[in-house]
Coordinates of C-alpha atoms in Angstrom, one line a residue:
X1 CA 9.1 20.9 2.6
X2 CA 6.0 22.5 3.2
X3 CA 6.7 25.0 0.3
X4 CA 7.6 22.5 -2.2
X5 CA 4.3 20.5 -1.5
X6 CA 2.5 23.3 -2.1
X7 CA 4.0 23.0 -5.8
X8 CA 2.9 19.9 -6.6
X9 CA -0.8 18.7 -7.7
X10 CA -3.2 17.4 -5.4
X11 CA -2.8 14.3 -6.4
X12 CA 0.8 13.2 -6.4
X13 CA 2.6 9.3 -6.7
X14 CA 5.6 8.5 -5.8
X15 CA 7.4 5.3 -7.9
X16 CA 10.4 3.3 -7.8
X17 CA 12.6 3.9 -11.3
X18 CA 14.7 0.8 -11.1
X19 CA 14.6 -2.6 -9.4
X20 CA 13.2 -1.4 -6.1
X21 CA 14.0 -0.9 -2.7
X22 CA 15.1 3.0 -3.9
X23 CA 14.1 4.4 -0.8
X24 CA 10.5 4.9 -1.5
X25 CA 9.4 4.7 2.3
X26 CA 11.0 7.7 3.2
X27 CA 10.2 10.0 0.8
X28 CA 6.4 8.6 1.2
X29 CA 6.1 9.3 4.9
X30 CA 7.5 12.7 4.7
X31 CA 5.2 13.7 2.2
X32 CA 2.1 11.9 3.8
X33 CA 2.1 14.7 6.3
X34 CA 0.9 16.6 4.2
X35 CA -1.6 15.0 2.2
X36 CA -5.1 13.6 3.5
X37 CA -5.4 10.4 1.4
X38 CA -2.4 7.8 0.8
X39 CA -3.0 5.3 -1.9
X40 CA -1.4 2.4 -3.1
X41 CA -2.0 0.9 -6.2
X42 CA -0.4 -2.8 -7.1
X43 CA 1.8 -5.3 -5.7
X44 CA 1.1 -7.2 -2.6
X45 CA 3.0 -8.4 0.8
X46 CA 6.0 -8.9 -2.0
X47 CA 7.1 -5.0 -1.5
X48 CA 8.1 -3.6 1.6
X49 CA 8.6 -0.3 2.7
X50 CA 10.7 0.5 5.4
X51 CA 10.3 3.7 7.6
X52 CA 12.3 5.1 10.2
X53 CA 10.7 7.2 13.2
X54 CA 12.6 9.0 15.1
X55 CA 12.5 8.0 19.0
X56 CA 12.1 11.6 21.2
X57 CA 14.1 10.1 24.0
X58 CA 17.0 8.3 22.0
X59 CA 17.1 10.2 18.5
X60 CA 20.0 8.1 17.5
X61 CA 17.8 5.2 17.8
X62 CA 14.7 6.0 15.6
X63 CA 11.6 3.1 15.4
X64 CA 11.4 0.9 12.4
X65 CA 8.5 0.3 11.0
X66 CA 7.8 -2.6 7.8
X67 CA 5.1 -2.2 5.6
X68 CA 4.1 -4.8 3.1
X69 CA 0.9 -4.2 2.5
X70 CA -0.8 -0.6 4.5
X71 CA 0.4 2.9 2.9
X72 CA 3.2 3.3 5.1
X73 CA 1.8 7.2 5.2
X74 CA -0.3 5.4 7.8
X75 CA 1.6 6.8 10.3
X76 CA 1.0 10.1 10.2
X77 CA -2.7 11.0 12.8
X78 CA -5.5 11.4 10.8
X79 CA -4.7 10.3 7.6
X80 CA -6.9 7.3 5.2
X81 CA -5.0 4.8 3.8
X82 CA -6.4 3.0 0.8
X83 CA -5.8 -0.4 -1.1
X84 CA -6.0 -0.2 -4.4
X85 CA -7.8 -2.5 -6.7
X86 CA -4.5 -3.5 -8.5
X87 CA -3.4 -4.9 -5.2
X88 CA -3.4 -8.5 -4.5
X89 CA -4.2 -9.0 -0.4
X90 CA -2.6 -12.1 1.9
X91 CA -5.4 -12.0 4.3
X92 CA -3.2 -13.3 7.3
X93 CA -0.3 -10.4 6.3
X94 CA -2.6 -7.6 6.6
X95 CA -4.3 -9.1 10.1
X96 CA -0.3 -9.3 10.8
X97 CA 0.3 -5.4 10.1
X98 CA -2.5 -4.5 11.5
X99 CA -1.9 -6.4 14.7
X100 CA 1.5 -4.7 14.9
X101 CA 0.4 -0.9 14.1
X102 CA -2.1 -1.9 17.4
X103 CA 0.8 -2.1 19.5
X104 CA 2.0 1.0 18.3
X105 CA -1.1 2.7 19.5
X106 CA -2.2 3.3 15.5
X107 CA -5.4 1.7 15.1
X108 CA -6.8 1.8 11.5
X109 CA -10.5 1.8 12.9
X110 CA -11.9 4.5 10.3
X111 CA -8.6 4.9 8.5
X112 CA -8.2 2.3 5.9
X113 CA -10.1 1.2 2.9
X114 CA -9.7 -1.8 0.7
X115 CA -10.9 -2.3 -2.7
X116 CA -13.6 -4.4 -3.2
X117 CA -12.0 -5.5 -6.4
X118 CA -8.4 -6.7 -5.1
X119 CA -7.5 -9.8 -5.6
X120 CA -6.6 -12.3 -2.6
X121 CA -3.7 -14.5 -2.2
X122 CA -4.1 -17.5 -0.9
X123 CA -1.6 -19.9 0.9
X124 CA -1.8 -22.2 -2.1
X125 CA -0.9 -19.4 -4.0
X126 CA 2.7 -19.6 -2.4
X127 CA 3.0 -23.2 -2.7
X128 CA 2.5 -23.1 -6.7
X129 CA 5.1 -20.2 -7.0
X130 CA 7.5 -22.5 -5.2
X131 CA 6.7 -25.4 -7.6
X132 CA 7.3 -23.2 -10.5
X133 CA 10.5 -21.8 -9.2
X134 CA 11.2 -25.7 -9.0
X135 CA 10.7 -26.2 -12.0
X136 CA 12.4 -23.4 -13.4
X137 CA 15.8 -24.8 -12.6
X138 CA 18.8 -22.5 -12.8
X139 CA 16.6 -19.8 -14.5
X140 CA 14.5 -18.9 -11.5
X141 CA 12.7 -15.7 -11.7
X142 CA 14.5 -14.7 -8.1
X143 CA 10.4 -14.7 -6.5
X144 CA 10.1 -13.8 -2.9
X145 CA 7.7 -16.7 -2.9
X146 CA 4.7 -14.6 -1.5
X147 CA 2.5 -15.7 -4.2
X148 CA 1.9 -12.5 -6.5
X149 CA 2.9 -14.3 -9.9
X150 CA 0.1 -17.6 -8.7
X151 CA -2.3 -15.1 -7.7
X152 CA -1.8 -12.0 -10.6
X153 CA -2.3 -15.9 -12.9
X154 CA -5.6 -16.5 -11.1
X155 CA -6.5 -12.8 -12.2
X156 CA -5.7 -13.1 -15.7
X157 CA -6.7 -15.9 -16.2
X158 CA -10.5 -15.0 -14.9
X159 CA -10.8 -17.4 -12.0
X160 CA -9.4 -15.7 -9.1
X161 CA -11.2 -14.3 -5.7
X162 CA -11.6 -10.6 -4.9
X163 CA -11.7 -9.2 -1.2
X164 CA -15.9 -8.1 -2.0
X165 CA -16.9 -11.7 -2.3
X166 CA -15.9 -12.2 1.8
X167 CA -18.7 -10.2 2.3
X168 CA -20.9 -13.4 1.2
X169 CA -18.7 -15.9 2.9
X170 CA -20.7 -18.7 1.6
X171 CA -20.4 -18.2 -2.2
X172 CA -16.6 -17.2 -1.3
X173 CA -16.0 -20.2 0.1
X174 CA -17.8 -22.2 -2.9
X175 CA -15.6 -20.2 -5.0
X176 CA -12.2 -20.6 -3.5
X177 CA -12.8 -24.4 -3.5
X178 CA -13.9 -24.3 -7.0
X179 CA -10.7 -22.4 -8.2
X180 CA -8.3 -24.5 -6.1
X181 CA -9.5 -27.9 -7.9
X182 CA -9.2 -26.7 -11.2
X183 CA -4.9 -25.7 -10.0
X184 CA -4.7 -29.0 -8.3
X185 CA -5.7 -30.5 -12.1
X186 CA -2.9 -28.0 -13.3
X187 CA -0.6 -28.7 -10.4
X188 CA 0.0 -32.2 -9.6
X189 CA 1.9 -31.8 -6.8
X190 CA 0.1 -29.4 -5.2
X191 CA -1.4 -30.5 -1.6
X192 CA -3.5 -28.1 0.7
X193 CA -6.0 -28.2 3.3
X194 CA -8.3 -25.5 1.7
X195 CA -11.0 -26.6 4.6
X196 CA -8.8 -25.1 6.9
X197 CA -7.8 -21.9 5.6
X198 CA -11.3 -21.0 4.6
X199 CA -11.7 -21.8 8.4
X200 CA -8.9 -19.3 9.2
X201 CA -10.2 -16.5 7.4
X202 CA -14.1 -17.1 8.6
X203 CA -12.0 -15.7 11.7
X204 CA -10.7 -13.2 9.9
X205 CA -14.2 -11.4 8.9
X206 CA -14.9 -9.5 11.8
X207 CA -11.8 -7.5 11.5
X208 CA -11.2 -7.2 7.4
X209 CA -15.2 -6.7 6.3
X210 CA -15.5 -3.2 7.4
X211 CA -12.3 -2.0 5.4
X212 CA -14.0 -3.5 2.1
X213 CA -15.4 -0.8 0.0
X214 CA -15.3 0.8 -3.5
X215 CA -12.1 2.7 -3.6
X216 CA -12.0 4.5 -6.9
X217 CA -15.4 5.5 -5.7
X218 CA -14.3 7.0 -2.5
X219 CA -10.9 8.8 -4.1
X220 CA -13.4 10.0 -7.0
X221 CA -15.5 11.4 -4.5
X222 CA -12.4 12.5 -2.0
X223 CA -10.9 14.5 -5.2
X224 CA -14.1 16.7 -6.0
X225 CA -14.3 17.4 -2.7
X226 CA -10.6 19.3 -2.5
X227 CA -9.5 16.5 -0.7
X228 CA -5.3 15.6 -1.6
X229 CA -4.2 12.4 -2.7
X230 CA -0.8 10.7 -2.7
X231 CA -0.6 7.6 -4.6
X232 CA 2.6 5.4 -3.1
X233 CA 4.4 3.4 -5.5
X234 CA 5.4 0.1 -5.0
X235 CA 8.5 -2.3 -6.5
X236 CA 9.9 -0.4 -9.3
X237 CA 9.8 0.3 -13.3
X238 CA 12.2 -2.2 -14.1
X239 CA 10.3 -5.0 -12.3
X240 CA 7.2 -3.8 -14.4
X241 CA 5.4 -6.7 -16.4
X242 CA 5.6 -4.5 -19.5
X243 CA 8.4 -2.2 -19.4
X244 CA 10.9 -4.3 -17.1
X245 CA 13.6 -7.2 -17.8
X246 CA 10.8 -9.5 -18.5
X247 CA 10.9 -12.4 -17.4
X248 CA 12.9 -11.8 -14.7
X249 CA 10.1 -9.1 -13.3
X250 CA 7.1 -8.8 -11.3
X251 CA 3.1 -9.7 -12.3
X252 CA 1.9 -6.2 -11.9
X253 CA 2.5 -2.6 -13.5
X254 CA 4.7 -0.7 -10.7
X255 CA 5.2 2.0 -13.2
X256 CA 3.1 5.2 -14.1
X257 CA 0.5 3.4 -16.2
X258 CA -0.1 1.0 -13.1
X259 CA -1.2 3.6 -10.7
X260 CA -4.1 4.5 -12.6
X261 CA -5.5 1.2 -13.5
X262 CA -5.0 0.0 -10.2
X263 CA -6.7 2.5 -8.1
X264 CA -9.3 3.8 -10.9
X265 CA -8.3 7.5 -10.5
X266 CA -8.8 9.1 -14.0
X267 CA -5.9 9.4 -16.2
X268 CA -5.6 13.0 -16.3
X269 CA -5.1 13.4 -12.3
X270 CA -1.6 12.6 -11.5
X271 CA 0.4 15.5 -12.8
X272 CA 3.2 15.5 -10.3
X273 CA 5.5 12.0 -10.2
X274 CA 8.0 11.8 -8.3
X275 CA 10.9 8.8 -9.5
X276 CA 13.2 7.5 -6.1
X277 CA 16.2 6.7 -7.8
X278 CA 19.3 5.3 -5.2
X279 CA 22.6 7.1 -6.1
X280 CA 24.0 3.6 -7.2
X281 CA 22.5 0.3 -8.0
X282 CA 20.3 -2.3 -6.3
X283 CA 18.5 -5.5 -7.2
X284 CA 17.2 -8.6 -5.1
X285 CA 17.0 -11.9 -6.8
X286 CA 17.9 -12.7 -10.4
X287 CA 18.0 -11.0 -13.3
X288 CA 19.9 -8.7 -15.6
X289 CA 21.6 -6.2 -13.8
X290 CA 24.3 -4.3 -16.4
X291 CA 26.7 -2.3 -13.6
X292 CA 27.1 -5.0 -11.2
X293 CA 29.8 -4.9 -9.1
X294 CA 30.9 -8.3 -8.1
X295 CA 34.1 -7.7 -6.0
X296 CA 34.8 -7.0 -2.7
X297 CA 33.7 -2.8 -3.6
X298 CA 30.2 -4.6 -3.9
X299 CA 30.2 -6.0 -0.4
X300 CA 31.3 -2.4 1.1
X301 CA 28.3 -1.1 -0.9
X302 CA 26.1 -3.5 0.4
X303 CA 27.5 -3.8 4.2
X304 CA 27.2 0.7 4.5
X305 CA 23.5 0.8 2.6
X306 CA 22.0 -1.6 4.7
X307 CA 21.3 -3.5 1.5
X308 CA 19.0 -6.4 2.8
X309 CA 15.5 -6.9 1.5
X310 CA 12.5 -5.7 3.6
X311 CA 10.5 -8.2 2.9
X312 CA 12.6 -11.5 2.5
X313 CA 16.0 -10.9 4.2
X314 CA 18.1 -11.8 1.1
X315 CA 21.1 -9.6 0.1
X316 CA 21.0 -7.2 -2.6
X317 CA 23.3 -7.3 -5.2
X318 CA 25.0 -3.6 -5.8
X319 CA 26.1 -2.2 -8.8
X320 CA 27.3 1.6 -10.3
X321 CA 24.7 4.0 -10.9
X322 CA 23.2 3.1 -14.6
X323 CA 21.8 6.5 -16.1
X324 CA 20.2 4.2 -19.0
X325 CA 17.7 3.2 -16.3
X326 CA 17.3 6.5 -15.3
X327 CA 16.5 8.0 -18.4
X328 CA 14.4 5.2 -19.6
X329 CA 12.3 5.7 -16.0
X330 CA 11.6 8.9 -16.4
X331 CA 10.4 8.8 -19.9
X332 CA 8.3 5.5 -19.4
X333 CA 6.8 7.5 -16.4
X334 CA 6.8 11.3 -17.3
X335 CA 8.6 11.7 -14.1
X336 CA 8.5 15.5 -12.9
X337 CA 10.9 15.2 -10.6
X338 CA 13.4 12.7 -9.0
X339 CA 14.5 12.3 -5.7
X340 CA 18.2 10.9 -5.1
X341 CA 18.7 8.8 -2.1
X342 CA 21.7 7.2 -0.4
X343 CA 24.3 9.9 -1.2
X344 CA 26.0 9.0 2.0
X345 CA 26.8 5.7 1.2
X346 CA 29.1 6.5 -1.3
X347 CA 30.8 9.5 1.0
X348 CA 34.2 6.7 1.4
X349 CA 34.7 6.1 -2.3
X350 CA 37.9 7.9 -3.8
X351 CA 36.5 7.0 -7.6
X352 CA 32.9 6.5 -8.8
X353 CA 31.6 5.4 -11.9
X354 CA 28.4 6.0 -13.8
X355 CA 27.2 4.1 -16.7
X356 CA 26.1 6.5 -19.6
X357 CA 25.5 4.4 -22.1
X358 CA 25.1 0.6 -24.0
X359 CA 26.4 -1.1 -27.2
X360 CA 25.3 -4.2 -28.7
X361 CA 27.2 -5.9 -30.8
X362 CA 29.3 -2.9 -31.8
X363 CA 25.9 -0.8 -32.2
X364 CA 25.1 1.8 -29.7
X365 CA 21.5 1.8 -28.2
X366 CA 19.3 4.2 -27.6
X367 CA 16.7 2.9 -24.9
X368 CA 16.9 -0.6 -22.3
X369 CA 16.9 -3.6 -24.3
X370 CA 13.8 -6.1 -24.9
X371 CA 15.3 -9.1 -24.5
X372 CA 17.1 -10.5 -21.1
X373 CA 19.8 -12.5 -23.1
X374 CA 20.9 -9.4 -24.8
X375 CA 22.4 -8.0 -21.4
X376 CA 24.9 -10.9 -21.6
X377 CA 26.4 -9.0 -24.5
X378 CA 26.2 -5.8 -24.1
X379 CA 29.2 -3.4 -23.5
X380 CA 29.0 -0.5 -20.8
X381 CA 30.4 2.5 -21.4
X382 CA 31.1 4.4 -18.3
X383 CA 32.5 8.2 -16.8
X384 CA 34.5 8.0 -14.0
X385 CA 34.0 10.7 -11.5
X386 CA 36.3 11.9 -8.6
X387 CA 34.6 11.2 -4.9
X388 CA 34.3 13.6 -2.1
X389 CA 35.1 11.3 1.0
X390 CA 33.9 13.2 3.0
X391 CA 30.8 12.9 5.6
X392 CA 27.4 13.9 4.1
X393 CA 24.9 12.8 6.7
X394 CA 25.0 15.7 8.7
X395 CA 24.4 18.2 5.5
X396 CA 21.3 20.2 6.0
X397 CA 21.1 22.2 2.5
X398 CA 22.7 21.3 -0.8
X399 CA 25.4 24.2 -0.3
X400 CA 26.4 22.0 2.6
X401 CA 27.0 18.9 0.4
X402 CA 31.0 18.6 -0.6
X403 CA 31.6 20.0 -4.5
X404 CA 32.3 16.6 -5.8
X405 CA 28.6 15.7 -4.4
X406 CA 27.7 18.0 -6.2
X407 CA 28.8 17.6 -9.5
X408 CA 27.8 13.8 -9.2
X409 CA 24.6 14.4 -8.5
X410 CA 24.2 17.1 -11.0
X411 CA 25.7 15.2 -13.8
X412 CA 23.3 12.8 -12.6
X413 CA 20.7 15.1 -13.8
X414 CA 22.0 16.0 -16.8
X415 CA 22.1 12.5 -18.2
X416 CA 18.3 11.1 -16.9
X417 CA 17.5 14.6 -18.4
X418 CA 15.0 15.3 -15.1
X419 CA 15.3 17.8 -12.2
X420 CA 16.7 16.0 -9.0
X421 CA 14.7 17.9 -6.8
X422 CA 15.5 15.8 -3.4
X423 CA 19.1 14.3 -2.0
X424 CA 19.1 11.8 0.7
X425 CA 21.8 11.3 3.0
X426 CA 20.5 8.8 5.9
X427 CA 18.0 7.0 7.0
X428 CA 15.8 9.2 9.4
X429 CA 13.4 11.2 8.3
X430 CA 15.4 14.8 8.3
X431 CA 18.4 13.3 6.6
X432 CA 16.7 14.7 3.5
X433 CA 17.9 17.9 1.4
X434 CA 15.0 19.9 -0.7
X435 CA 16.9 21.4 -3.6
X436 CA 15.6 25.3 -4.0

């Protein structure tokens, strides 16, 4: 790994190519090791990465770790973590993570910075995103409720809170009241004691304050100085605000574009992306999702992936591998490289399809369409492949992976039109093959 790393630039980003929860975590913590900065650049407490450790005395039995808001690269000694100005913070969910790292022996004393510029989320935040998912009916966005969209709004709109004003807790405080009576105006129904959270986080101070600084400063300053920087990716491209299946997407820009903007490193930095792509299909919530599998192969899929959400519990729906997303991901991104996770969980699987391709009303498309009521109609066509059935977890080089493994994942590559460089096939952190 070690090698490879040295191949890529010194400042790297990993991102999520379809509707997250690819596997980012994993590939993120292994790298981490080797870089001294880790960086994230949107998204809040909505995302969550999940990291496996292994456990010295019961290797079988590694540590799981759940971040939703700290690099999860965090883990590794001696490394900064950074919060990006794109970022919107839940005060009480980083105390939360913090608090937990503590009992881990991992303190972030010295070892974490947060943008001045991030946005907060409030707990009213959460309560409008559940009136609008009310409201919505039976087209709910699918929200994890965390209050991104309410809070991203606030940002947009000019009127929301950033994490540099708690460093002048008066005027915060006389602007978080000021921006929650002009929602209560927008939101009738909307009931909070304000008093009392401003009260909560005046407890807050003592811990967050010292974290608060300018970040694209310090990364700026970190890069001249030969200092490596891996920016971690959060969500995924198809949940993007601009290139997903808008509506049914996140508030923030999880793709390329996204990780400069919201961490204010120049645009001319990141020349190695890495795209985590799973080796079928996953998404939480609603939405259009094309290669859906909604019979009982779809429950196997789910029950051997571990297919839960990180960060709300709910099951994820599984689908065929769709090498439209693929290729649209890596052009949207410039991806460099890809790497493929979850191999194993197809090792049972006599037959596996992959979708190359869409038509529309008889027409054949070229590219993901704009419009979510246009998935309703479209027509998939697929290649069936022959499976290897046949145990990959324990597979320590790609020569080791079965020859039907093989040709999957290299006509995998073919059709996203991007080097698979990595092949997962478990969850610890060595269950991972570097291609040569």
């Amino acid at each position: 790994m070690t090698d490879y790393v040295k191949s890529l630039s010194p400042i790297t980003a990993v991102i999520g190519t379809q509707w997250g929860d690819e596997g980012k975590g994993k590939l993120i913590d292994i790298l981490s090791a080797e870089y001294d900065i880790i960086a994230r650049a949107a998204g809040g407490a909505n995302a969550g990465h999940t990291i496996y450790v292994p456990d010295t005395e019961n290797p079988d039995k590694p540590t799981k770790f759940v971040f939703h808001l700290v690099p999860s690269g965090i883990l590794h000694k001696g490394k900064i973590a950074v919060l990006g100005n794109g970022m919107v913070v839940s005060i009480p969910s980083l105390i939360e993570e913090i608090d937990t790292l503590k009992k881990y022996n991992i303190d972030l004393t010295g070892r974490m910075l947060i943008s001045d510029r991030a946005h907060i989320v409030f707990e009213y935040h959460k309560k409008i995103d559940g009136i609008e998912e009310a409201q919505k009916g039976d087209k709910k966005v699918g929200t994890t409720l965390r209050g991104m969209g309410p809070a991203y709004q606030d940002k947009i709109a000019r009127r929301g809170v950033r994490m540099g004003e708690l460093l002048e807790f008066d005027k915060f405080a006389e602007h978080v009241r000021s921006t929650f009576m002009s929602l209560q105006r927008l939101y009738k129904d909307l009931k909070h004691d304000i008093d009392k959270e401003l009260e909560d986080i005046r407890k807050m101070l003592g811990v967050i304050r010292p974290f608060i600084a300018d970040t694209s400063l310090y990364l700026y300053n970190a890069a001249k100085e030969g200092k490596t920087i891996l920016v971690e990716g959060a969500n995924g491209t198809h949940l993007d605000i601009d290139h997903g299946t808008y509506p049914f997407v996140t508030s923030s820009n999880p793709s390329a574009g996204g990780l400069h903007t919201g961490t204010g490193i120049g645009v001319n930095q990141i020349k190695s992306i890495v795209g985590i792509m799973k080796a079928y299909t996953t998404r939480v919530g609603s939405g259009p999702f094309p290669t859906e599998i909604l019979d009982e192969l779809g429950e196997v899929i789910r029950e051997k992936g571990g297919e839960y959400g990180a960060t709300t519990g709910r099951p994820r729906r599984c689908g065929w591998f769709d090498a439209m997303i693929g290729k649209y991901s890596v052009r949207i991104n410039g991806l460099t490289s890809v790497n493929l996770t979850k191999v194993d969980v197809l090792d049972d699987l006599e037959k596996i399809k992959i979708c190359t391709g869409y038509k529309h009303k008889g027409n054949k498309l070229g590219s993901m369409p704009a419009f979510a009521d246009m998935y309703e109609e479209l027509e998939l066509e697929y290649i069936e492949m022959d499976g290897w059935m046949t145990d990959t977890s324990k597979a320590t080089t790609y020569e080791e992976l079965p020859e039907n493994a093989r040709k999957y994942i290299e006509k995998i590559e073919e059709l996203i039109e991007c080097p698979i460089q990595f092949v997962g096939v478990g969850i610890r952190r060595d269950q991972i093959i570097v291609r040569s």
